[in-house]
Each structure stands twice: as structure tokens, then as C-alpha cells.
Amino acid sequence: MKILRTPKELQAYRKDLRGSVGFVPTMGALHKGHLSLIEKSVAQNDHTIVSIFVNPTQFLPGEDFEKYPRRYEADKKICELAGVDALFMPEASAIYEKDEVLIKAPSQKGYVLEGHFRPGHFDGVLQVVNKLLHLANPHRAYFGKKDAQQLFLIQKMVREFFMDTQIVPCEIVRDDDGLALSSRNLYLSPEERQKALLIPKSLKRAAKLIQSGVIKTSSLKEQMLQILRPLKVEYVEIVDRKFDAIDDIRIGDSIILVAAYVGQTRLIDNIWI
Ligand code: PAF
């Protein structure tokens, strides 16, 4: 597996590749969720490139940029064993200049839900994903459905900028207890982890209610909020696949989203209905 440190090295490596290229952008601290993206890419492409870059521009002041887990040696091993061909691990100084040309997330869909509680977060995500896609120039790029709004905005950017990469959405991976895998789960104490299980529990409850015929999103949200009461909930929202809020569930076109703090740790989760 090649380790590439600079955009120039990645571009030179990419230029010599023949056949299809899959790309998995990550911020590292790789878990089974990331691994499922990597495995999909390895299965679907001749070459797989993974990036590990804790992108400073997508963290707001006071967020967890400094303490975000960095596990570069373990991550390298995981990638190597999974059959990754090249790992791109740049320094921030190699990615960003001063007084950059900026990408701005759309003023509506980029500033609701996650974008409302983390204003500017998606500007940073789109800025870095745009750069990474230009550098890796992949046929396919893999993103998890757990970051549903991020996935939606990246698909939108790729379409609107006429970029030639297929965005492949990947299913959420959960631990046996139901908690969606996230690098931030590492922050949770055992007690907090138990409390965090209320999030998947609330989503499961909503899915059950829908199965039994409840389609009013206001009723579903109310029931979920009951379950989530011990947590500091930022939002429970139900949207369609275009991220417009909806009054009634439409099977095949709805996403139920939760963001909540467990102690100091902010977690998000969702289910696609
Ligand atoms: O989902 C992530 O890990 C990050 O937001 C991404 C897409 C790698 C951009 O930094």
C-alpha cells in the first residue's frame, strides 16, 4: 500500500492508474462503518484510494477538532488488510492556502438541521470534499448514510459542479447493541454508552409505529422525544430524500433524523424509511 502525503504525490499516483478507481474519504479512527465503505470500493473497483484527513474547516470554534481521535498506525493496518492500494494522509498546510476560494453550502439545505446547529460545518465539508474529489478523480466515491445530510449535499455539489464521480451511498453499520458506529463513540463512558442507546431505540420505535400504520410525523416525533427525554436533544426531524420537512411519512422517500448530546458528546443517527 502506497502512503501519499501531498496533493502532488496523489495526482502523480492517480495519473498512472488504469481501470476504475474507488475513493473513500475519511477523518480516520477507522471502524467497521468505514471498513464497509472500503470493502465496497475494493469489490467494485480496480483500485481503491482512502484519505485520512481531520479537516479543520468543518469544525466550529469550540468543537472537538483538537481531541478528535487520531489513530494513524492502526488505520494504516486496517487499510492494508482491507486491500487499499493507496492511503492519502496530508497535512492541513498541504491542503489549504491563506485567503482561499471558498465553497458555500446552499443557503437553505446547508443551513437546516446539522447546518443550523453547526453553521458553516457543511461549507468546510464541501470545501474539502471538492478538493479531494479533484485530486483522487475517482469513478466512484463512497459515503455513509449516517451522515445523511452530508451525503445529500455532496450529491448536490457533484451534480451542480458537473463532476464526473458517482457517489455511492453506504448503509449505516451498527454495533450489536444498536448504536450506529461513529469515531465519536470513543468519547463515551460505559454509562454514557448505555444512555446513547436511547437514540437507536427511538428510531426503532418510530419504525415500529410506521409499520403499525402511524404516518403523521408530528406523532412520531412526539413519541421519539419521550424516549429521548434523558438526553439533550438538538433535533428530531423527519424529511423526504430532498431534505424537505414532511407532515406524513412516505414509504421509500422519508428519513428520520436525530441529533442529541450524551454528556459532552454529540451524536447523530437516522433511519431511511
Ligand atoms: O464524513 C467524514 O468523515 C467527513 O465529513 C469527510 C467526508 C471525510 C470530509 O472531511
XYZ file of N, CA and C and ligand atoms in Angstrom:
829
model
N 0.844 -1.192 0.000
C 0.000 0.000 0.000
C 0.885 1.251 0.000
N 0.569 2.140 -0.907
C 1.347 3.387 -1.011
C 0.833 4.395 0.015
N 1.746 5.105 0.649
C 1.351 6.217 1.525
C 1.688 7.511 0.782
N 0.676 8.320 0.578
C 0.861 9.572 -0.174
C 0.605 10.739 0.773
N 1.498 11.709 0.759
C 1.414 12.794 1.754
C 1.007 14.137 1.161
N 1.206 14.305 -0.113
C 0.924 15.630 -0.689
C -0.020 15.487 -1.884
N -0.741 16.567 -2.202
C -1.594 16.544 -3.393
C -0.804 16.150 -4.641
N 0.407 16.641 -4.771
C 1.230 16.302 -5.953
C 1.465 14.797 -6.042
N 1.788 14.181 -4.895
C 2.029 12.725 -4.887
C 0.763 11.970 -5.295
N -0.388 12.427 -4.783
C -1.652 11.754 -5.124
C -1.949 11.919 -6.621
N -1.748 13.115 -7.125
C -2.034 13.357 -8.550
C -1.132 12.507 -9.445
N 0.145 12.412 -9.068
C 1.084 11.617 -9.873
C 0.689 10.146 -9.825
N 0.319 9.668 -8.644
C -0.102 8.266 -8.477
C -1.353 7.995 -9.319
N -2.302 8.914 -9.230
C -3.588 8.737 -9.920
C -3.415 8.687 -11.433
N -2.495 9.528 -11.925
C -2.272 9.628 -13.370
C -1.884 8.290 -13.988
N -1.133 7.489 -13.227
C -0.629 6.219 -13.762
C -1.619 5.072 -13.613
N -2.755 5.303 -12.949
C -3.699 4.192 -12.734
C -4.510 3.921 -13.985
N -4.638 2.660 -14.309
C -5.546 2.244 -15.395
C -6.703 1.496 -14.742
N -7.883 1.548 -15.332
C -9.043 0.857 -14.761
C -9.782 1.756 -13.793
N -10.797 1.169 -13.122
C -11.675 2.012 -12.294
C -11.049 2.306 -10.929
N -11.373 3.501 -10.437
C -10.820 3.947 -9.151
C -11.964 4.256 -8.192
N -11.905 3.655 -7.012
C -12.850 3.965 -5.944
C -12.143 4.786 -4.881
N -12.884 5.688 -4.244
C -12.274 6.592 -3.269
C -13.131 6.639 -2.009
N -12.476 6.506 -0.856
C -13.182 6.574 0.425
C -12.536 7.676 1.270
N -13.176 8.856 1.324
C -12.633 9.925 2.168
C -13.047 9.711 3.621
N -12.098 9.840 4.536
C -12.410 9.658 5.958
C -11.622 10.670 6.799
N -11.993 10.734 8.074
C -11.179 11.514 9.015
C -10.434 10.557 9.952
N -10.353 9.283 9.563
C -9.570 8.337 10.349
C -10.324 7.813 11.559
N -9.556 7.219 12.508
C -10.134 6.470 13.635
C -11.131 5.464 13.052
N -10.611 4.691 12.127
C -11.477 3.838 11.295
C -12.169 2.757 12.125
N -13.435 2.538 11.830
C -14.217 1.492 12.477
C -14.909 0.670 11.393
N -15.773 -0.249 11.845
C -16.387 -1.175 10.872
C -17.271 -0.453 9.858
N -17.762 0.712 10.224
C -18.541 1.501 9.265
C -17.658 1.915 8.097
N -16.483 2.481 8.424
C -15.533 2.849 7.363
C -15.132 1.611 6.559
N -14.898 0.525 7.313
C -14.440 -0.698 6.650
C -15.462 -1.180 5.614
N -16.734 -1.007 5.919
C -17.759 -1.449 4.958
C -17.693 -0.601 3.680
N -17.356 0.680 3.818
C -17.189 1.542 2.629
C -15.975 1.079 1.827
N -14.892 0.814 2.553
C -13.640 0.405 1.894
C -13.846 -0.924 1.169
N -14.509 -1.857 1.866
C -14.725 -3.174 1.247
C -15.583 -3.058 -0.015
N -16.558 -2.184 0.033
C -17.413 -1.985 -1.144
C -16.572 -1.432 -2.298
N -15.727 -0.487 -1.979
C -14.885 0.104 -3.019
C -13.927 -0.935 -3.600
N -13.312 -1.721 -2.721
C -12.365 -2.749 -3.189
C -13.105 -3.745 -4.099
N -14.335 -4.092 -3.729
C -15.099 -5.062 -4.525
C -15.524 -4.476 -5.872
N -15.766 -3.173 -5.924
C -16.365 -2.585 -7.137
C -15.358 -1.935 -8.080
N -14.110 -1.811 -7.645
C -13.141 -1.054 -8.457
C -11.817 -1.794 -8.604
N -11.063 -1.395 -9.613
C -9.725 -1.977 -9.795
C -8.743 -1.437 -8.761
N -8.955 -0.192 -8.348
C -8.043 0.434 -7.373
C -8.878 1.163 -6.326
N -8.396 1.141 -5.091
C -9.075 1.916 -4.034
C -8.080 2.850 -3.346
N -8.500 4.113 -3.286
C -7.722 5.124 -2.560
C -8.550 5.542 -1.345
N -7.909 5.592 -0.171
C -8.564 6.089 1.046
C -7.829 7.352 1.479
N -8.577 8.358 1.942
C -7.895 9.509 2.540
C -8.217 9.570 4.023
N -7.219 9.976 4.794
C -7.404 10.232 6.224
C -6.951 11.662 6.463
N -7.913 12.513 6.789
C -7.596 13.927 6.979
C -8.627 14.514 7.933
N -8.184 14.880 9.123
C -9.090 15.531 10.074
C -9.175 16.985 9.623
N -10.254 17.263 8.912
C -10.374 18.519 8.174
C -10.736 19.690 9.099
N -9.796 20.615 9.337
C -10.069 21.668 10.324
C -11.249 22.560 9.954
N -11.513 22.742 8.650
C -12.519 23.749 8.269
C -13.957 23.286 8.520
N -14.165 22.015 8.851
C -15.539 21.581 9.110
C -15.872 21.539 10.595
N -14.901 21.926 11.435
C -15.146 22.021 12.873
C -15.397 23.480 13.220
N -16.417 23.718 14.053
C -16.674 25.086 14.519
C -15.776 25.382 15.712
N -15.526 26.677 15.991
C -14.766 27.006 17.197
C -15.435 26.356 18.411
N -14.621 25.751 19.275
C -15.177 25.111 20.485
C -15.584 23.669 20.256
N -15.573 23.195 19.008
C -15.890 21.774 18.774
C -14.630 20.915 19.018
N -14.741 19.636 18.668
C -13.738 18.666 19.114
C -12.586 18.432 18.134
N -12.194 19.458 17.362
C -11.099 19.253 16.402
C -9.830 18.732 17.086
N -9.464 19.375 18.212
C -8.198 19.004 18.881
C -8.259 17.577 19.409
N -9.408 17.232 20.003
C -9.446 15.911 20.657
C -9.957 14.797 19.727
N -10.297 15.158 18.482
C -10.806 14.131 17.557
C -9.773 12.996 17.485
N -10.213 11.729 17.633
C -9.224 10.647 17.740
C -8.340 10.517 16.493
N -7.049 10.412 16.724
C -6.089 10.203 15.624
C -5.364 8.895 15.898
N -5.549 7.948 15.018
C -5.004 6.595 15.245
C -4.345 6.120 13.976
N -3.336 6.876 13.544
C -2.811 6.676 12.199
C -2.229 5.280 11.981
N -1.510 4.746 12.983
C -0.866 3.432 12.775
C -1.921 2.335 12.643
N -2.914 2.356 13.554
C -3.991 1.348 13.485
C -4.749 1.488 12.159
N -4.997 2.726 11.745
C -5.735 2.969 10.493
C -4.987 2.412 9.295
N -3.650 2.614 9.291
C -2.833 2.097 8.174
C -2.997 0.588 8.071
N -2.936 -0.080 9.221
C -3.052 -1.557 9.230
C -4.412 -1.985 8.686
N -5.459 -1.308 9.146
C -6.819 -1.655 8.709
C -6.913 -1.526 7.186
N -6.360 -0.442 6.660
C -6.436 -0.206 5.211
C -5.639 -1.264 4.452
N -4.467 -1.552 4.962
C -3.602 -2.525 4.297
C -4.300 -3.892 4.209
N -4.863 -4.316 5.360
C -5.529 -5.627 5.410
C -6.771 -5.660 4.524
N -7.408 -4.501 4.347
C -8.648 -4.453 3.555
C -8.364 -4.381 2.057
N -7.089 -4.263 1.694
C -6.759 -4.273 0.263
C -6.746 -2.901 -0.383
N -6.565 -1.853 0.451
C -6.462 -0.487 -0.092
C -5.139 -0.357 -0.852
N -5.177 0.336 -1.983
C -3.964 0.487 -2.791
C -3.143 1.695 -2.375
N -3.837 2.773 -2.009
C -3.104 3.974 -1.626
C -3.847 4.710 -0.528
N -3.063 5.220 0.427
C -3.620 5.973 1.547
C -3.068 7.391 1.477
N -3.982 8.355 1.372
C -3.599 9.767 1.275
C -3.743 10.391 2.663
N -2.632 10.843 3.230
C -2.631 11.393 4.599
C -1.898 12.735 4.599
N -2.566 13.777 4.137
C -1.871 15.069 4.032
C -1.879 15.860 5.339
N -0.985 16.806 5.445
C -1.042 17.836 6.496
C -2.015 18.917 6.022
N -2.601 19.641 6.962
C -3.545 20.708 6.584
C -2.863 21.755 5.697
N -1.568 21.988 5.959
C -0.851 23.023 5.189
C -0.707 22.634 3.715
N -0.812 21.341 3.434
C -0.716 20.895 2.034
C -2.066 21.005 1.318
N -3.122 21.145 2.086
C -4.474 21.171 1.509
C -4.991 22.599 1.364
N -4.666 23.440 2.357
C -5.253 24.790 2.382
C -4.216 25.887 2.205
N -4.652 26.945 1.520
C -3.836 28.158 1.431
C -4.508 29.253 2.259
N -3.853 30.385 2.345
C -4.495 31.535 3.013
C -5.472 32.174 2.036
N -6.528 32.767 2.539
C -7.470 33.522 1.717
C -7.934 32.720 0.499
N -8.480 31.553 0.814
C -8.877 30.599 -0.234
C -10.117 31.022 -1.010
N -10.252 30.518 -2.209
C -11.544 30.494 -2.905
C -12.431 29.550 -2.088
N -13.638 29.994 -1.741
C -14.460 29.190 -0.822
C -15.675 28.586 -1.504
N -16.072 27.457 -1.018
C -17.348 26.867 -1.434
C -18.330 27.094 -0.301
N -19.527 27.518 -0.664
C -20.532 27.795 0.354
C -21.641 26.767 0.215
N -22.013 26.143 1.307
C -23.135 25.202 1.281
C -24.394 25.972 0.895
N -25.366 25.313 0.234
C -26.587 26.011 -0.165
C -27.264 26.665 1.041
N -27.806 27.868 0.819
C -28.261 28.669 1.963
C -29.469 28.048 2.653
N -30.231 27.180 1.951
C -31.349 26.529 2.644
C -30.924 25.166 3.194
N -30.655 24.223 2.286
C -30.434 22.846 2.732
C -29.103 22.659 3.481
N -28.216 23.631 3.325
C -26.934 23.545 4.033
C -26.981 24.187 5.406
N -28.126 24.830 5.717
C -28.222 25.553 6.994
C -29.446 25.156 7.813
N -29.988 23.986 7.523
C -31.018 23.422 8.401
C -30.413 22.209 9.102
N -31.107 21.716 10.114
C -30.690 20.507 10.840
C -29.223 20.614 11.274
N -28.346 19.742 10.767
C -26.925 19.836 11.133
C -26.375 21.236 10.863
N -26.763 21.787 9.722
C -26.262 23.094 9.312
C -26.769 24.222 10.197
N -27.927 24.011 10.827
C -28.465 25.018 11.746
C -27.678 24.991 13.062
N -27.446 23.769 13.548
C -26.753 23.657 14.837
C -25.237 23.775 14.680
N -24.743 23.548 13.469
C -23.295 23.676 13.217
C -23.103 24.583 11.986
N -23.466 25.877 12.133
C -23.443 26.741 10.942
C -22.037 26.863 10.364
N -21.903 26.595 9.090
C -20.591 26.648 8.439
C -19.946 25.274 8.320
N -20.454 24.307 9.062
C -19.888 22.945 9.011
C -19.863 22.409 7.586
N -20.990 22.563 6.886
C -21.044 21.980 5.541
C -20.225 22.781 4.524
N -19.980 24.058 4.807
C -19.063 24.808 3.932
C -17.707 24.087 3.932
N -17.253 23.756 5.143
C -15.953 23.089 5.292
C -15.940 21.692 4.687
N -17.051 20.968 4.887
C -17.130 19.605 4.315
C -17.043 19.682 2.793
N -17.844 20.581 2.208
C -17.873 20.658 0.735
C -16.536 21.177 0.200
N -15.926 22.099 0.923
C -14.618 22.632 0.511
C -13.603 21.486 0.388
N -13.551 20.652 1.419
C -12.516 19.610 1.406
C -12.894 18.473 0.461
N -14.186 18.119 0.410
C -14.580 17.008 -0.467
C -14.367 17.405 -1.927
N -14.631 18.661 -2.241
C -14.374 19.152 -3.594
C -12.890 18.974 -3.953
N -12.022 19.383 -3.044
C -10.582 19.253 -3.294
C -10.182 17.774 -3.442
N -10.698 16.960 -2.506
C -10.302 15.542 -2.509
C -10.781 14.837 -3.775
N -12.002 15.174 -4.210
C -12.511 14.535 -5.431
C -11.696 14.982 -6.647
N -11.280 16.237 -6.658
C -10.437 16.683 -7.769
C -9.093 15.966 -7.770
N -8.545 15.752 -6.593
C -7.231 15.103 -6.515
C -7.300 13.619 -6.855
N -8.270 12.930 -6.277
C -8.347 11.468 -6.479
C -9.028 11.137 -7.798
N -9.817 12.057 -8.295
C -10.526 11.892 -9.568
C -11.090 10.472 -9.737
N -11.913 10.040 -8.753
C -12.368 8.650 -8.778
C -13.581 8.437 -9.684
N -13.765 7.198 -10.118
C -15.012 6.845 -10.802
C -16.154 6.807 -9.796
N -15.838 6.285 -8.607
C -16.864 6.174 -7.556
C -16.297 6.669 -6.231
N -17.134 7.349 -5.435
C -16.721 7.750 -4.083
C -17.800 7.298 -3.105
N -17.367 6.845 -1.938
C -18.239 6.128 -1.011
C -18.482 6.958 0.250
N -19.762 7.141 0.585
C -20.138 7.924 1.768
C -21.230 7.182 2.539
N -21.168 7.274 3.874
C -22.141 6.571 4.712
C -23.448 7.337 4.833
N -24.537 6.562 4.962
C -25.858 7.182 5.117
C -26.044 7.769 6.519
N -25.135 7.453 7.446
C -25.292 8.026 8.790
C -25.205 9.550 8.720
N -24.300 10.046 7.884
C -24.225 11.495 7.663
C -25.132 11.818 6.477
N -26.435 11.672 6.710
C -27.392 11.719 5.600
C -27.400 13.077 4.903
N -27.331 14.144 5.696
C -27.390 15.480 5.093
C -26.090 15.777 4.341
N -24.983 15.320 4.901
C -23.689 15.458 4.198
C -23.752 14.737 2.850
N -24.280 13.521 2.868
C -24.400 12.736 1.640
C -25.251 13.483 0.610
N -26.388 14.017 1.071
C -27.280 14.761 0.181
C -26.559 15.966 -0.435
N -25.821 16.703 0.393
C -25.163 17.927 -0.100
C -23.994 17.598 -1.029
N -23.314 16.508 -0.754
C -22.207 16.111 -1.641
C -22.770 15.671 -3.000
N -23.865 14.918 -2.970
C -24.501 14.529 -4.247
C -24.922 15.778 -5.027
N -25.433 16.759 -4.287
C -25.887 18.012 -4.918
C -24.692 18.764 -5.528
N -23.607 18.843 -4.781
C -22.420 19.543 -5.285
C -21.864 18.856 -6.538
N -21.770 17.544 -6.470
C -21.208 16.789 -7.596
C -22.053 16.999 -8.854
N -23.377 17.004 -8.656
C -24.288 17.222 -9.793
C -24.149 18.646 -10.330
N -24.162 19.619 -9.412
C -24.189 21.020 -9.848
C -22.845 21.494 -10.409
N -21.770 20.859 -9.964
C -20.441 21.216 -10.488
C -20.041 20.311 -11.653
N -20.995 19.502 -12.133
C -20.760 18.606 -13.285
C -19.510 17.749 -13.074
N -19.369 17.230 -11.856
C -18.197 16.400 -11.568
C -18.487 14.975 -12.011
N -17.434 14.301 -12.441
C -17.610 13.022 -13.106
C -17.393 11.842 -12.153
N -17.955 11.940 -10.962
C -17.787 10.863 -9.979
C -19.160 10.382 -9.552
N -19.301 9.060 -9.472
C -20.563 8.509 -8.951
C -20.467 8.435 -7.430
N -21.428 9.039 -6.750
C -21.440 8.975 -5.284
C -22.222 7.729 -4.875
N -21.566 6.867 -4.103
C -22.205 5.599 -3.707
C -22.598 5.680 -2.222
N -23.911 5.737 -1.939
C -24.348 5.764 -0.532
C -24.185 4.384 0.099
N -23.720 4.338 1.337
C -23.498 3.044 2.010
C -24.295 2.979 3.310
N -24.783 1.770 3.603
C -25.675 1.564 4.758
C -24.973 1.877 6.080
N -25.765 2.284 7.043
C -25.253 2.518 8.410
C -24.865 1.177 9.027
N -23.712 1.150 9.676
C -23.307 -0.071 10.391
C -23.501 0.181 11.885
N -24.103 -0.797 12.559
C -24.403 -0.643 13.992
C -23.665 -1.699 14.809
N -23.347 -1.353 16.058
C -22.845 -2.368 16.980
C -23.990 -3.305 17.342
N -23.646 -4.419 18.016
C -24.673 -5.410 18.358
C -25.801 -4.789 19.195
N -25.444 -3.788 20.011
C -26.473 -3.159 20.855
C -27.317 -2.129 20.095
N -27.000 -1.890 18.826
C -27.827 -0.982 18.010
C -27.216 0.384 17.783
N -26.167 0.737 18.548
C -25.569 2.077 18.402
C -24.868 2.172 17.048
N -25.197 3.225 16.304
C -24.558 3.430 14.999
C -23.069 3.700 15.226
N -22.215 3.078 14.419
C -20.776 3.267 14.608
C -20.389 4.691 14.245
N -19.515 5.252 15.083
C -19.024 6.615 14.878
C -17.690 6.716 15.607
N -16.766 7.465 15.024
C -15.478 7.654 15.713
C -15.708 8.343 17.053
N -16.781 9.136 17.153
C -17.050 9.880 18.390
C -17.580 8.972 19.504
N -17.984 7.729 19.182
C -18.408 6.809 20.244
C -17.252 6.546 21.213
N -16.018 6.768 20.746
C -14.846 6.559 21.605
C -14.852 7.499 22.801
N -15.586 8.618 22.696
C -15.631 9.570 23.810
C -16.536 9.088 24.947
N -17.419 8.112 24.663
C -18.475 7.766 25.628
C -17.948 6.889 26.759
N -18.331 7.211 27.996
C -18.060 6.305 29.127
C -19.065 5.149 29.014
N -18.824 4.037 29.755
C -19.783 2.920 29.683
C -21.211 3.364 30.031
N -21.346 4.256 31.017
C -22.696 4.721 31.411
C -23.313 5.554 30.283
N -22.481 6.407 29.685
C -22.991 7.246 28.594
C -23.394 6.387 27.400
N -22.622 5.354 27.170
C -22.946 4.473 26.047
C -24.339 3.854 26.230
N -24.642 3.454 27.460
C -25.977 2.908 27.743
C -27.056 3.943 27.432
N -26.793 5.183 27.849
C -27.758 6.269 27.598
C -27.905 6.534 26.097
N -26.775 6.418 25.386
C -26.776 6.701 23.938
C -27.694 5.735 23.184
N -27.925 4.557 23.793
C -28.772 3.558 23.120
C -30.221 4.032 22.976
N -30.564 5.097 23.720
C -31.918 5.649 23.564
C -32.117 6.187 22.143
N -31.025 6.571 21.493
C -31.158 7.128 20.132
C -31.637 6.049 19.150
N -30.896 4.912 19.015
C -31.439 3.883 18.116
C -32.788 3.341 18.595
N -32.993 3.338 19.929
C -34.283 2.850 20.451
C -35.415 3.743 19.929
N -35.195 5.052 19.922
C -36.256 5.974 19.472
C -36.533 5.789 17.976
N -35.473 5.527 17.225
C -35.641 5.319 15.769
C -36.383 4.009 15.492
N -36.035 2.990 16.275
C -36.706 1.685 16.122
C -38.191 1.808 16.446
N -38.450 2.568 17.503
C -39.849 2.770 17.923
C -40.635 3.458 16.795
N -40.006 4.451 16.179
C -40.686 5.157 15.077
C -40.959 4.170 13.930
N -39.973 3.338 13.630
C -40.145 2.370 12.526
C -41.308 1.421 12.835
N -41.380 0.987 14.100
C -42.469 0.081 14.529
C -43.826 0.762 14.371
N -43.885 2.031 14.813
C -45.154 2.769 14.732
C -45.589 2.913 13.267
N -44.607 3.152 12.408
C -44.929 3.300 10.982
C -45.484 1.975 10.442
N -44.834 0.883 10.875
C -45.334 -0.444 10.461
C -46.778 -0.653 10.898
N -47.105 -0.083 12.074
C -48.471 -0.299 12.576
C -49.446 0.741 12.008
N -48.955 1.587 11.106
C -49.883 2.467 10.378
C -49.815 3.945 10.739
N -48.974 4.310 11.724
C -48.864 5.740 12.076
C -48.038 6.437 10.998
N -48.595 7.475 10.395
C -47.811 8.166 9.358
C -47.614 9.655 9.646
N -48.334 10.173 10.634
C -48.186 11.604 10.976
C -46.815 11.822 11.611
N -46.030 12.665 10.998
C -44.670 12.848 11.515
C -44.693 13.533 12.887
N -45.724 14.369 13.132
C -45.803 15.030 14.452
C -45.975 13.988 15.562
N -46.805 12.954 15.307
C -46.997 11.914 16.338
C -45.711 11.120 16.530
N -45.060 10.816 15.421
C -43.826 10.021 15.509
C -42.760 10.776 16.302
N -42.641 12.078 16.000
C -41.619 12.886 16.680
C -41.906 12.967 18.182
N -43.200 13.101 18.496
C -43.602 13.203 19.908
C -43.193 11.943 20.683
N -43.469 10.787 20.062
C -43.127 9.505 20.709
C -41.618 9.356 20.858
N -40.907 9.799 19.842
C -39.445 9.679 19.909
C -38.885 10.577 21.015
N -39.443 11.783 21.100
C -38.932 12.728 22.104
C -39.158 12.216 23.527
N -40.238 11.473 23.703
C -40.489 10.849 25.024
C -39.315 9.942 25.389
N -38.938 9.107 24.432
C -37.845 8.154 24.688
C -36.520 8.891 24.919
N -36.359 9.980 24.177
C -35.069 10.697 24.211
C -34.983 11.690 25.366
N -36.014 11.727 26.215
C -36.085 12.778 27.233
C -34.820 12.878 28.115
N -34.189 11.766 28.489
C -32.978 11.901 29.327
C -31.780 12.542 28.604
N -31.858 12.722 27.300
C -30.730 13.297 26.557
C -31.009 14.765 26.239
N -29.936 15.473 25.887
C -30.138 16.857 25.421
C -30.310 16.798 23.895
N -31.563 16.795 23.484
C -31.855 16.612 22.058
C -31.685 17.937 21.311
N -30.988 17.907 20.206
C -30.921 19.118 19.359
C -32.062 19.111 18.347
N -32.254 17.996 17.683
C -33.429 17.901 16.825
C -33.843 16.454 16.614
N -35.163 16.305 16.410
C -35.741 15.077 15.850
C -36.515 15.584 14.657
N -36.173 15.153 13.493
C -36.840 15.698 12.311
C -37.102 14.575 11.300
N -38.151 14.793 10.530
C -38.494 13.801 9.503
C -38.598 14.538 8.176
N -37.786 14.108 7.236
C -37.692 14.813 5.946
C -37.858 13.801 4.807
N -38.069 14.362 3.629
C -38.029 13.473 2.459
C -36.587 13.392 1.962
N -36.378 12.679 0.877
C -34.999 12.452 0.415
C -34.340 13.725 -0.133
N -35.187 14.785 -0.293
C -34.603 16.082 -0.691
C -34.402 16.993 0.514
N -34.586 16.428 1.667
C -34.405 17.157 2.923
C -35.420 18.280 3.150
N -36.627 18.102 2.598
C -37.732 18.977 2.950
C -38.527 18.293 4.064
N -38.908 19.070 5.087
C -39.709 18.504 6.181
C -41.057 18.038 5.629
N -41.566 16.939 6.163
C -42.836 16.384 5.659
C -43.816 16.168 6.821
N -45.105 16.236 6.515
C -46.135 16.033 7.543
C -46.514 14.567 7.676
N -46.399 13.833 6.556
C -46.775 12.419 6.548
C -45.625 11.596 5.986
N -45.411 10.450 6.591
C -44.384 9.516 6.098
C -44.769 9.032 4.708
N -43.795 9.023 3.816
C -43.993 8.373 2.518
C -42.943 7.265 2.441
N -43.436 6.023 2.397
C -42.504 4.889 2.395
C -41.614 4.992 1.149
N -40.334 4.820 1.346
C -39.378 4.906 0.229
C -38.882 6.317 -0.012
N -39.413 7.303 0.736
C -38.989 8.688 0.500
C -38.885 9.478 1.804
N -38.574 8.805 2.896
C -38.532 9.522 4.180
C -37.263 9.153 4.950
N -36.772 10.127 5.688
C -35.624 9.875 6.571
C -35.958 10.478 7.941
N -35.762 9.687 8.973
C -35.985 10.176 10.335
C -34.612 10.421 10.963
N -34.420 11.646 11.432
C -33.079 12.053 11.881
C -33.095 12.492 13.343
N -32.021 12.168 14.045
C -31.864 12.592 15.438
C -30.472 13.157 15.633
N -30.377 14.256 16.383
C -29.085 14.721 16.892
C -29.267 15.003 18.370
N -28.382 14.466 19.195
C -28.520 14.664 20.647
C -27.154 14.574 21.318
N -27.051 15.267 22.432
C -25.849 15.163 23.259
C -26.036 14.079 24.305
N -25.005 13.250 24.446
C -24.932 12.332 25.580
C -23.731 12.822 26.371
N -23.974 13.442 27.497
C -22.878 14.145 28.189
C -22.362 15.244 27.265
N -21.037 15.224 27.042
C -20.424 16.251 26.180
C -20.392 15.816 24.713
N -20.830 14.580 24.443
C -20.648 14.010 23.103
C -21.907 14.183 22.264
N -21.707 14.776 21.102
C -22.849 14.991 20.199
C -22.913 13.820 19.223
N -24.066 13.161 19.186
C -24.238 12.009 18.289
C -25.372 12.280 17.309
N -25.235 11.738 16.104
C -26.350 11.794 15.154
C -26.652 10.371 14.685
N -27.887 10.181 14.272
C -28.299 8.870 13.769
C -29.548 9.076 12.924
N -29.907 8.086 12.152
C -31.115 8.210 11.324
C -31.540 6.841 10.809
N -32.772 6.784 10.339
C -33.188 5.617 9.551
C -33.897 6.100 8.290
N -33.692 5.350 7.243
C -34.326 5.650 5.948
C -35.541 4.749 5.838
N -36.683 5.385 5.637
C -37.950 4.645 5.621
C -38.430 4.533 4.179
O -17.675 12.082 6.902
C -16.500 12.406 7.130
O -15.715 11.663 7.725
C -16.017 13.777 6.691
O -17.023 14.729 6.794
C -15.417 13.759 5.259
C -16.450 13.386 4.238
C -14.253 12.782 5.215
C -14.891 15.152 4.924
O -13.908 15.567 5.808
